Amino acid sequence: MNNSRSTDNLRAYPDRGLTAVREMTLAFSRDAIKTFLHTVHDRLIDYAQKPSEETRGFEFLHARSQISSRHNEILRIFVREMDHYFDQFVSGELHDPASEGSGDEALALMNQDVLEEDLALSAIRTRASVDYTEPLWVLTRRMVRLVGGKSTEHRVPFSPGCFCQALQRSLADIDIELPVKLVIYKLFDRQFVRQLAELYGQCSVRLEELGVLPDLRYQIHKAESADSARYTGAQPQQRRVPQSPSLQIPTLEDVVSPAPLALPSEQLSSAEYQNQLLDSIQLLQDRLVARTPDRRPELTGQPLQYSARQLVEAAVQLQQFNQLMAADVLEAAREIKPFDIARAREQLVSQLQQITDSKEAPALGTGDARIIDLVGMLFEYILNDEQIPDCVKALLSYLHTPFLKLAFAESDFFRRPDHPARLLLNALADAGAKWVSNDGSCEFDMLEQIRKMVRSVLDHQDVDTRLMASLLMSINSFVQKVELRVKLLEKRAMEQARGEDQLYEVKQRVNREIHQRVAEKEIPSAPLLFLLQPWTDYMVLLLLRFGDASEAWRQSLELIDDMLWGLELTGAESEWRRWRQHYPWMESQIQRGFDMIGYDVNKAFKLKRSIDRIYQLREKNLQPEAAPAELRNKLVQLAERRASERTRSTDREKAVLEKLRLLEFGSWFQFRDGRREKVAWFNPDSMQFLLVDQTGKRTGMKSGQQLAQAILAGDLQIVTGKTKPLVERTMETIFKDLNLQVQSVSQKDRHVG
């Protein structure tokens, strides 16, 4: 680089470079914002015609009118703000727009609308800073050379943050609802911010022509030392130094003959259980490393190692890289490919090598290696979790790098079961398991909600507890509304199901009462048809309306007994006299039954006449012909179907029925095509099951025998849901697999020995 020539040019033209860049930026701002406002004016009418659930069309029309009437004012404020940023830059008073109002006190005072607006602009700033890293780096250093000061790409008057802040201030006094304003910011990102590359290129070329660092080329910034590495993101907390003896360097006994470890006692408190589980996992990691030298990290006493700040910084840079990679992938949530976790460690090491001045990259410390491996295993095991649909697992896999950074920065991540990041991961997985199907279809737009959560984490450079807690509140609020709606639908379905189940039990009771009386008797066709059809319906109505203690129910049973008695008279005069006195009562009861159930008049007349003829034959001491076996079987089977009587179960079906009897409300069934239905309610006596879909809508009532047959045929399976949240059960799976790996390596070593 020709430093003397650059210095001479700077002395000769101290203000020309600043003036040129200022004029080019203001001209660009004036033209681009004018075009942008015209675009907004046209697009808002489209949104007004297709309003979302949260925004009525008139709000878009109102905003369109406001922007149209105050067009010149918005333009003037925007350009004035950009000009003011140049004045601040020259005087050294320009602050990072991203830092204004982002302190704890400021956040505490923000209402929800201001916070959402700030988050939207922050996402635009972050994406643009990543997109324009190289031109901003070059242009910033040339501008800093002009004023002889220090700056970053965030503290120059043409940074993406300055443009975002100028827009925010130009719209501050205009009456626009938040949902509409967020739409305007989205359009600003697409229409305005994406033109900045052209501005940066033109300004840089102009400064190069003026001799300001003409030979400058883009370089990745490296720290001056291992301890002063450039740092961006959450402040690392002091790391917890494990006190448990199990976390020390493995002993000779551990290496030679490691005994299998047992899971901590379930009697422990949740926090203590997690601590002991993590200690056990770390011991297993140490044992495995001790028996596989190629995986052993350098000892912690070596002269040079990565600092906590460098580890977090590397994770931040890796996250920015992943943002670019995931930007297009996450747009189509149902077709998303899982994040390549296996490459994450290699990429992290590569980033670490770029932020240190050491010619030879330091080795990872034992504790850092544990964290990297454990976070990697956590997300690899999540991808294998059978309870979560594939599309949801793929989305969650993109949280690997933010969670790795969080684990470096916050030492209690793996030890606190109530850590907001863990709760967020659990909540997203649980929502996906409940309302997203394996084929990618979902209810309540849940897949899109999960995608937004993942996108929010990736878009934030500062991934910390505060961000996770905010996102956790958002997803929990959404899920609570969904669950309330589902519960209301399920409640209505259950009320209807209880009524149907009562009808089912009544039909079975009536069918048994009649079947017990006619089973072993030879009965003519007309009385058999009468008892198994219209009289059955009449008895069902009586039992539902009056119960089995009523006089009407007792008389309905007496009529059956009397009809059968009339078919078995021996011929004695006293019996016939009694029969003739009783028969008119029977006729009145039969007619009462026909009237109550609304039986067809013509059918009733023919059936009564057929019954009369049979008893006339009996008065002549003649035996009427019994119903043919084929007709009798047909009538009996029809009555059983109407009563929903179960057929005889096989031994295999009985075994499945016993399992179904022990099911809890809320258990899930999964069909062969991937559909899931939940057992909202069932009666263990009648074995009638009410099934609802993922939205709480009733899909039907099924008998236990129908479910057992479907399960045995492979068309249906019970989803064996575990009660433990995702992270907790994944940690237990990691522990079990590490235990097996240690034992396998140990046995292999003993065999070789």
Tab-separated table of N, CA and C in Angstrom, residues 297-346:
chain	number	residue	atom	x	y	z
A	297	PRO	N	-8.939	-34.027	24.339
A	297	PRO	CA	-8.462	-32.645	24.200
A	297	PRO	C	-7.170	-32.442	24.945
A	298	GLU	N	-6.519	-31.323	24.652
A	298	GLU	CA	-5.299	-31.008	25.371
A	298	GLU	C	-5.616	-30.714	26.830
A	299	LEU	N	-4.642	-30.934	27.717
A	299	LEU	CA	-4.845	-30.654	29.134
A	299	LEU	C	-5.053	-29.166	29.345
A	300	THR	N	-5.809	-28.834	30.397
A	300	THR	CA	-6.183	-27.444	30.626
A	300	THR	C	-5.010	-26.595	31.067
A	301	GLY	N	-3.851	-27.193	31.385
A	301	GLY	CA	-2.716	-26.407	31.837
A	301	GLY	C	-1.834	-25.900	30.724
A	302	GLN	N	-2.225	-26.096	29.470
A	302	GLN	CA	-1.368	-25.652	28.383
A	302	GLN	C	-1.341	-24.123	28.323
A	303	PRO	N	-0.290	-23.548	27.735
A	303	PRO	CA	-0.089	-22.099	27.809
A	303	PRO	C	-1.213	-21.279	27.182
A	304	LEU	N	-1.785	-21.736	26.063
A	304	LEU	CA	-2.727	-20.877	25.346
A	304	LEU	C	-4.007	-21.642	25.061
A	305	GLN	N	-5.134	-21.043	25.428
A	305	GLN	CA	-6.440	-21.636	25.143
A	305	GLN	C	-7.412	-20.535	24.756
A	306	TYR	N	-8.502	-20.940	24.152
A	306	TYR	CA	-9.527	-19.968	23.798
A	306	TYR	C	-10.203	-19.454	25.058
A	307	SER	N	-10.440	-18.159	25.089
A	307	SER	CA	-11.147	-17.567	26.224
A	307	SER	C	-12.650	-17.718	26.020
A	308	ALA	N	-13.393	-17.442	27.089
A	308	ALA	CA	-14.854	-17.523	27.002
A	308	ALA	C	-15.388	-16.553	25.956
A	309	ARG	N	-14.792	-15.352	25.901
A	309	ARG	CA	-15.243	-14.368	24.923
A	309	ARG	C	-15.016	-14.852	23.490
A	310	GLN	N	-13.883	-15.494	23.260
A	310	GLN	CA	-13.596	-15.981	21.905
A	310	GLN	C	-14.574	-17.077	21.490
A	311	LEU	N	-14.919	-17.948	22.417
A	311	LEU	CA	-15.864	-19.019	22.110
A	311	LEU	C	-17.231	-18.450	21.748
A	312	VAL	N	-17.693	-17.468	22.542
A	312	VAL	CA	-18.985	-16.848	22.249
A	312	VAL	C	-18.927	-16.098	20.924
A	313	GLU	N	-17.813	-15.389	20.687
A	313	GLU	CA	-17.659	-14.643	19.433
A	313	GLU	C	-17.685	-15.570	18.221
A	314	ALA	N	-17.031	-16.700	18.332
A	314	ALA	CA	-17.041	-17.660	17.225
A	314	ALA	C	-18.453	-18.164	16.963
A	315	ALA	N	-19.192	-18.417	18.037
A	315	ALA	CA	-20.568	-18.881	17.877
A	315	ALA	C	-21.435	-17.800	17.243
A	316	VAL	N	-21.186	-16.528	17.611
A	316	VAL	CA	-21.939	-15.420	17.012
A	316	VAL	C	-21.683	-15.343	15.514
A	317	GLN	N	-20.420	-15.420	15.124
A	317	GLN	CA	-20.088	-15.350	13.700
A	317	GLN	C	-20.666	-16.542	12.940
A	318	LEU	N	-20.626	-17.707	13.579
A	318	LEU	CA	-21.209	-18.894	12.942
A	318	LEU	C	-22.716	-18.720	12.792
A	319	GLN	N	-23.351	-18.099	13.782
A	319	GLN	CA	-24.782	-17.850	13.701
A	319	GLN	C	-25.112	-16.910	12.554
A	320	GLN	N	-24.286	-15.884	12.357
A	320	GLN	CA	-24.511	-14.970	11.245
A	320	GLN	C	-24.388	-15.690	9.906
A	321	PHE	N	-23.447	-16.598	9.819
A	321	PHE	CA	-23.296	-17.395	8.599
A	321	PHE	C	-24.532	-18.273	8.388
A	322	ASN	N	-25.017	-18.866	9.480
A	322	ASN	CA	-26.191	-19.732	9.382
A	322	ASN	C	-27.440	-18.950	9.006
A	323	GLN	N	-27.495	-17.654	9.408
A	323	GLN	CA	-28.627	-16.822	9.027
A	323	GLN	C	-28.766	-16.764	7.513
A	324	LEU	N	-27.656	-16.546	6.841
A	324	LEU	CA	-27.683	-16.467	5.382
A	324	LEU	C	-28.096	-17.798	4.774
A	325	MET	N	-27.573	-18.872	5.336
A	325	MET	CA	-27.862	-20.196	4.806
A	325	MET	C	-29.325	-20.571	5.024
A	326	ALA	N	-29.872	-20.159	6.181
A	326	ALA	CA	-31.223	-20.588	6.542
A	326	ALA	C	-32.297	-19.649	6.020
A	327	ALA	N	-31.914	-18.472	5.536
A	327	ALA	CA	-32.902	-17.459	5.157
A	327	ALA	C	-33.918	-17.998	4.158
A	328	ASP	N	-33.433	-18.641	3.100
A	328	ASP	CA	-34.339	-19.180	2.077
A	328	ASP	C	-34.935	-20.509	2.506
A	329	VAL	N	-34.143	-21.301	3.225
A	329	VAL	CA	-34.611	-22.630	3.623
A	329	VAL	C	-35.813	-22.533	4.543
A	330	LEU	N	-35.766	-21.586	5.487
A	330	LEU	CA	-36.831	-21.480	6.476
A	330	LEU	C	-38.104	-20.882	5.912
A	331	GLU	N	-38.053	-20.331	4.701
A	331	GLU	CA	-39.256	-19.759	4.118
A	331	GLU	C	-40.293	-20.831	3.820
A	332	ALA	N	-39.838	-22.029	3.455
A	332	ALA	CA	-40.751	-23.139	3.172
A	332	ALA	C	-40.595	-24.165	4.283
A	333	ALA	N	-41.352	-23.952	5.357
A	333	ALA	CA	-41.135	-24.742	6.567
A	333	ALA	C	-41.411	-26.226	6.353
A	334	ARG	N	-42.323	-26.560	5.464
A	334	ARG	CA	-42.702	-27.966	5.325
A	334	ARG	C	-41.668	-28.772	4.534
A	335	GLU	N	-40.829	-28.091	3.746
A	335	GLU	CA	-39.855	-28.799	2.927
A	335	GLU	C	-38.429	-28.555	3.422
A	336	ILE	N	-38.303	-28.112	4.641
A	336	ILE	CA	-37.006	-27.731	5.164
A	336	ILE	C	-36.104	-28.936	5.365
A	337	LYS	N	-34.836	-28.755	5.054
A	337	LYS	CA	-33.845	-29.794	5.299
A	337	LYS	C	-33.189	-29.530	6.650
A	338	PRO	N	-32.903	-30.574	7.405
A	338	PRO	CA	-32.297	-30.377	8.734
A	338	PRO	C	-30.937	-29.698	8.637
A	339	PHE	N	-30.620	-28.947	9.665
A	339	PHE	CA	-29.320	-28.294	9.776
A	339	PHE	C	-28.228	-29.354	9.916
A	340	ASP	N	-27.099	-29.138	9.241
A	340	ASP	CA	-26.004	-30.113	9.282
A	340	ASP	C	-25.217	-29.922	10.579
A	341	ILE	N	-25.622	-30.634	11.621
A	341	ILE	CA	-25.001	-30.485	12.939
A	341	ILE	C	-23.591	-31.062	12.938
A	342	ALA	N	-23.373	-32.092	12.124
A	342	ALA	CA	-22.056	-32.737	12.116
A	342	ALA	C	-20.951	-31.760	11.699
A	343	ARG	N	-21.289	-30.783	10.852
A	343	ARG	CA	-20.284	-29.820	10.403
A	343	ARG	C	-20.109	-28.658	11.365
A	344	ALA	N	-20.984	-28.567	12.361
A	344	ALA	CA	-20.965	-27.391	13.243
A	344	ALA	C	-19.647	-27.269	13.982
A	345	ARG	N	-19.107	-28.380	14.490
A	345	ARG	CA	-17.846	-28.310	15.234
A	345	ARG	C	-16.712	-27.840	14.322
A	346	GLU	N	-16.649	-28.363	13.096
A	346	GLU	CA	-15.596	-27.944	12.172
A	346	GLU	C	-15.706	-26.450	11.867
